PDB file of C-alpha atoms in Angstrom:
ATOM      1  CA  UNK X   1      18.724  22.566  13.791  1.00 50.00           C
ATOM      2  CA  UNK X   2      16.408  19.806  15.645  1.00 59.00           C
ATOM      3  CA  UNK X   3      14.294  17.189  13.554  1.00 60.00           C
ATOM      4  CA  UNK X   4      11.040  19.155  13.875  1.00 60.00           C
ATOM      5  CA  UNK X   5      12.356  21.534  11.730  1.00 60.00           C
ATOM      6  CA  UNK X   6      13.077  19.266   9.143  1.00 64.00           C
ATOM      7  CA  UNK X   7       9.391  18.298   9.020  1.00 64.00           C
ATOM      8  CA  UNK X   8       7.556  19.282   6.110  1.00 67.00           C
ATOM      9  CA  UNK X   9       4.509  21.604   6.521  1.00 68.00           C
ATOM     10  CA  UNK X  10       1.408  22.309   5.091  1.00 70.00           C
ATOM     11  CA  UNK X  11       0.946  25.605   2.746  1.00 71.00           C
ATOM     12  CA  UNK X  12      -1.162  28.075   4.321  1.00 72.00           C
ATOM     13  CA  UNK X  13      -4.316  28.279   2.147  1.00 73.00           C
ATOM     14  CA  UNK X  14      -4.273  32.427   1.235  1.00 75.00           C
ATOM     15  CA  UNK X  15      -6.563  34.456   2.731  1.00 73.00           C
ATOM     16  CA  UNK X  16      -9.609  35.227   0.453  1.00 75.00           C
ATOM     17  CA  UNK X  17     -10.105  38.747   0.620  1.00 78.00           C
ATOM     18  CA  UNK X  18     -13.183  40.212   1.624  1.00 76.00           C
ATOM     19  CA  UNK X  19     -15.076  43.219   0.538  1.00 78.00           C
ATOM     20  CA  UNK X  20     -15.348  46.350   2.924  1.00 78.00           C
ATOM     21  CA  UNK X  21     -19.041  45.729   3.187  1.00 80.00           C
ATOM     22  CA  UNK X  22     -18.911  41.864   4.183  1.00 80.00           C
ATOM     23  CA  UNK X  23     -16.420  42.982   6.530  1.00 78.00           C
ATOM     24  CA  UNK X  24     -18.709  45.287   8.290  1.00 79.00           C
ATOM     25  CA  UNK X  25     -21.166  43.231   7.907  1.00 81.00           C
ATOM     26  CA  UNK X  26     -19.588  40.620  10.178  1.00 80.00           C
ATOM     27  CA  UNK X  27     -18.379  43.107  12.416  1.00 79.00           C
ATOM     28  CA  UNK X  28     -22.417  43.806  13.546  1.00 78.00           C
ATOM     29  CA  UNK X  29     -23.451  40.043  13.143  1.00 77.00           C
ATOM     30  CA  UNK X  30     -20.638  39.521  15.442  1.00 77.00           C
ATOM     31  CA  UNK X  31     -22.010  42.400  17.986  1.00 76.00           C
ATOM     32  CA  UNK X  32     -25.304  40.662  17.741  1.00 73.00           C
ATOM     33  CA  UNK X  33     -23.884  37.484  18.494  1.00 76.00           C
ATOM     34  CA  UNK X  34     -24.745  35.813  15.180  1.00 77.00           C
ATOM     35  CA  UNK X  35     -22.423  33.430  12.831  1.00 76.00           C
ATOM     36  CA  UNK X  36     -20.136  35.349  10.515  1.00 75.00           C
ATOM     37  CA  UNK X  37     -20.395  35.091   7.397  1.00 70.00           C
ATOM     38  CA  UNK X  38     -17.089  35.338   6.142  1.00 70.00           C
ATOM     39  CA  UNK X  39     -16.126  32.623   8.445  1.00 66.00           C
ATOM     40  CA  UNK X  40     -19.012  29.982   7.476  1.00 57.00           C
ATOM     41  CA  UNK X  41     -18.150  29.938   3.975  1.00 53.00           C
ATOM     42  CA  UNK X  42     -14.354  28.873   5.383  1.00 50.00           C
ATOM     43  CA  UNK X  43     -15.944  26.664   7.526  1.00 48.00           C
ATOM     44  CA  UNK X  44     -18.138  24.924   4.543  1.00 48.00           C
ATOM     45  CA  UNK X  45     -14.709  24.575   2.857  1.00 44.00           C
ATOM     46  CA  UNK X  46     -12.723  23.141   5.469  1.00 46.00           C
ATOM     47  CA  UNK X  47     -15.299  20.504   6.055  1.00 46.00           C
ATOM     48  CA  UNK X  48     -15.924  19.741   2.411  1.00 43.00           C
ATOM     49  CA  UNK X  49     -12.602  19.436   2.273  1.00 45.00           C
ATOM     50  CA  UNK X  50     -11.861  17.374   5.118  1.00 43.00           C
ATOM     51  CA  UNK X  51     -14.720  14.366   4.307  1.00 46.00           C
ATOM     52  CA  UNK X  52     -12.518  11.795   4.570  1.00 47.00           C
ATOM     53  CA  UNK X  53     -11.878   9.322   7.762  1.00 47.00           C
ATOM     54  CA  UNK X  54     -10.466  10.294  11.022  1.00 51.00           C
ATOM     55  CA  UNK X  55      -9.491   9.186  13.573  1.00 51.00           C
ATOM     56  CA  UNK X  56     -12.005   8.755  15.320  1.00 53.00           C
ATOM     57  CA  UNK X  57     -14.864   7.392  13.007  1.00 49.00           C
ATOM     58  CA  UNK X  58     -12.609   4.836  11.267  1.00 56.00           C
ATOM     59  CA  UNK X  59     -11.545   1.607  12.614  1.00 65.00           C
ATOM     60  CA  UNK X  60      -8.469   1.195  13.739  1.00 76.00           C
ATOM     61  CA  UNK X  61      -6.691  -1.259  11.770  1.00 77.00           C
ATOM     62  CA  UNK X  62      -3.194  -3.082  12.053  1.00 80.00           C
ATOM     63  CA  UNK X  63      -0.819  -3.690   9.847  1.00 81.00           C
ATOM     64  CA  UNK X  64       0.115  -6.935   8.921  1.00 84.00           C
ATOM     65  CA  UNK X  65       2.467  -8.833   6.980  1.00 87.00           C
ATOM     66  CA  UNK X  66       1.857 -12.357   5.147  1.00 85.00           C
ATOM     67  CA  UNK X  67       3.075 -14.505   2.308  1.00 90.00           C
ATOM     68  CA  UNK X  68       1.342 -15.140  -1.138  1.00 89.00           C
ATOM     69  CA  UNK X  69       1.814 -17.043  -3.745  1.00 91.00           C
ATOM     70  CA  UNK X  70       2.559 -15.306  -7.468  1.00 92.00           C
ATOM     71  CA  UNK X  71      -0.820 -17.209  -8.532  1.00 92.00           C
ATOM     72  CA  UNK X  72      -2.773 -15.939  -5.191  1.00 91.00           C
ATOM     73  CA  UNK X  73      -1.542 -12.448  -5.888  1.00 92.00           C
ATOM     74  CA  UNK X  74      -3.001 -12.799  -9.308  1.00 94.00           C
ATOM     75  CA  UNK X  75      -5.771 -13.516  -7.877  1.00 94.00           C
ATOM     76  CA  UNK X  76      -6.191 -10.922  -5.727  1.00 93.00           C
ATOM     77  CA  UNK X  77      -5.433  -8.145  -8.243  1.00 93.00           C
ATOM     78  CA  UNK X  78      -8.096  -9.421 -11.141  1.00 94.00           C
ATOM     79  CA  UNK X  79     -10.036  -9.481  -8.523  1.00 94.00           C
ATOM     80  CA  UNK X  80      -9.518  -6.193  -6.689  1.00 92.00           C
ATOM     81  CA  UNK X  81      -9.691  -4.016 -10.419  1.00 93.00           C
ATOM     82  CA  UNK X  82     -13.091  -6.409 -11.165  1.00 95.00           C
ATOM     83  CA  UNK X  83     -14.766  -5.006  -8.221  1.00 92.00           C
ATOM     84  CA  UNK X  84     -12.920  -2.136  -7.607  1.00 91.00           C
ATOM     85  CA  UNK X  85     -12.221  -2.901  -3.595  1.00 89.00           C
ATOM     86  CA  UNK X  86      -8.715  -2.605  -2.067  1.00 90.00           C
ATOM     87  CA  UNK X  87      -7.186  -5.775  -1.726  1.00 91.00           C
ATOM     88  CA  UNK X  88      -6.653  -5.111   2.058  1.00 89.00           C
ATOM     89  CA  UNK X  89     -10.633  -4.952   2.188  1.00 90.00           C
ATOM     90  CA  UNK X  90     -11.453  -7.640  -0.214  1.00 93.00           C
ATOM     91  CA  UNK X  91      -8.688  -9.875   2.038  1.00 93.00           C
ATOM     92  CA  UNK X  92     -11.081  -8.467   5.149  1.00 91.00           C
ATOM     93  CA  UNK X  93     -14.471 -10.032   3.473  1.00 93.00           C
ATOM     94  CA  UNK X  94     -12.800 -13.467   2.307  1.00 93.00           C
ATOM     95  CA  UNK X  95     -12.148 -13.765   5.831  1.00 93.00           C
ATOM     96  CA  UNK X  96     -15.203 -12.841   7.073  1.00 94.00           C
ATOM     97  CA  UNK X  97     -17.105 -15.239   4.968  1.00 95.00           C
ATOM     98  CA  UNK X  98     -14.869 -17.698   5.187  1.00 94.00           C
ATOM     99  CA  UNK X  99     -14.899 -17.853   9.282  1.00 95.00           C
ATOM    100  CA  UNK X 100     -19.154 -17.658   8.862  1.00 96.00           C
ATOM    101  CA  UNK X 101     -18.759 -21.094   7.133  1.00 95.00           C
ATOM    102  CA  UNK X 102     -19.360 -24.055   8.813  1.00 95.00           C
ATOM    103  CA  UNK X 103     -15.974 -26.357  10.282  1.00 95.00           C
ATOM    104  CA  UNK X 104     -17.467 -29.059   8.073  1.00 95.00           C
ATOM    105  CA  UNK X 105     -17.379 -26.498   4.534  1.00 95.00           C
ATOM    106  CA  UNK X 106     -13.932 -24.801   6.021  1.00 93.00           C
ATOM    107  CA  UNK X 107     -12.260 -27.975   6.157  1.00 93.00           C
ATOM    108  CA  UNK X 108     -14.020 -29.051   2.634  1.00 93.00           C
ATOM    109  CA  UNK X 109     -12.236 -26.125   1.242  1.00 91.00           C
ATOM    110  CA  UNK X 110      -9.246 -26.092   2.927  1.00 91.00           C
ATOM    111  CA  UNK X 111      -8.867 -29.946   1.255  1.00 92.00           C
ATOM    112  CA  UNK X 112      -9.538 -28.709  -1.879  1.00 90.00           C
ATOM    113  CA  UNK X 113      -6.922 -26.014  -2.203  1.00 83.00           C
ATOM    114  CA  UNK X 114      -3.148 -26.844  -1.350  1.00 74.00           C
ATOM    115  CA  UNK X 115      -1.215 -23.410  -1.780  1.00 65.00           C
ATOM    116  CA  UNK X 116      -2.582 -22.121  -4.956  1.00 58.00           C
TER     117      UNK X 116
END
């Protein structure tokens, strides 16, 4: 037994079954080189089902690992539920508004907090 048997595998969705009639039906659309119909109702599924990211039109993020403090982390939380953003994107924002600020206000609030 190798490892790729091992990995776990999607369910095949069943097969709807289709009427005598719609079968036919595609059988001539086919001939006549139009889109099944059987098929575009599958194909409205798959991609209502699949609306999430991909690859391809998400960025491509890496992971990373920091430290916190118990207070930052409280933080972070009240403030992730309050606004309902991931902490991994509200940490994004903080330090995209943070790196828009001037040197003169970074350094003002770098002085202000020491390791909260």
């Amino acid at each position: 037994m190798s490892l790729t048997d091992l990995k776990r595998r999607k369910k095949k969705a069943p097969r709807k079954n289709v009427s005598v009639e719609d079968f036919i039906e595609d059988a001539n659309n086919y001939a006549f080189g139009q889109p099944s119909v059987v098929s575009r109702n599958r194909k409205k599924r798959t991609s209502i089902k699949h609306k999430g990211l991909d690859k391809h039109s998400t960025k491509i993020y890496k992971h990373a690992t920091f430290s916190l403090t118990e207070e930052s982390i409280g933080i972070l939380d009240r403030l992730a539920s309050r606004s309902k953003i991931a902490k991994s994107r509200l940490i994004r924002i903080l330090i995209y508004e943070f790196s828009n600020r001037s040197e003169i206000e970074q350094d003002t609030i770098i002085a202000k907090n020491h390791d909260h």
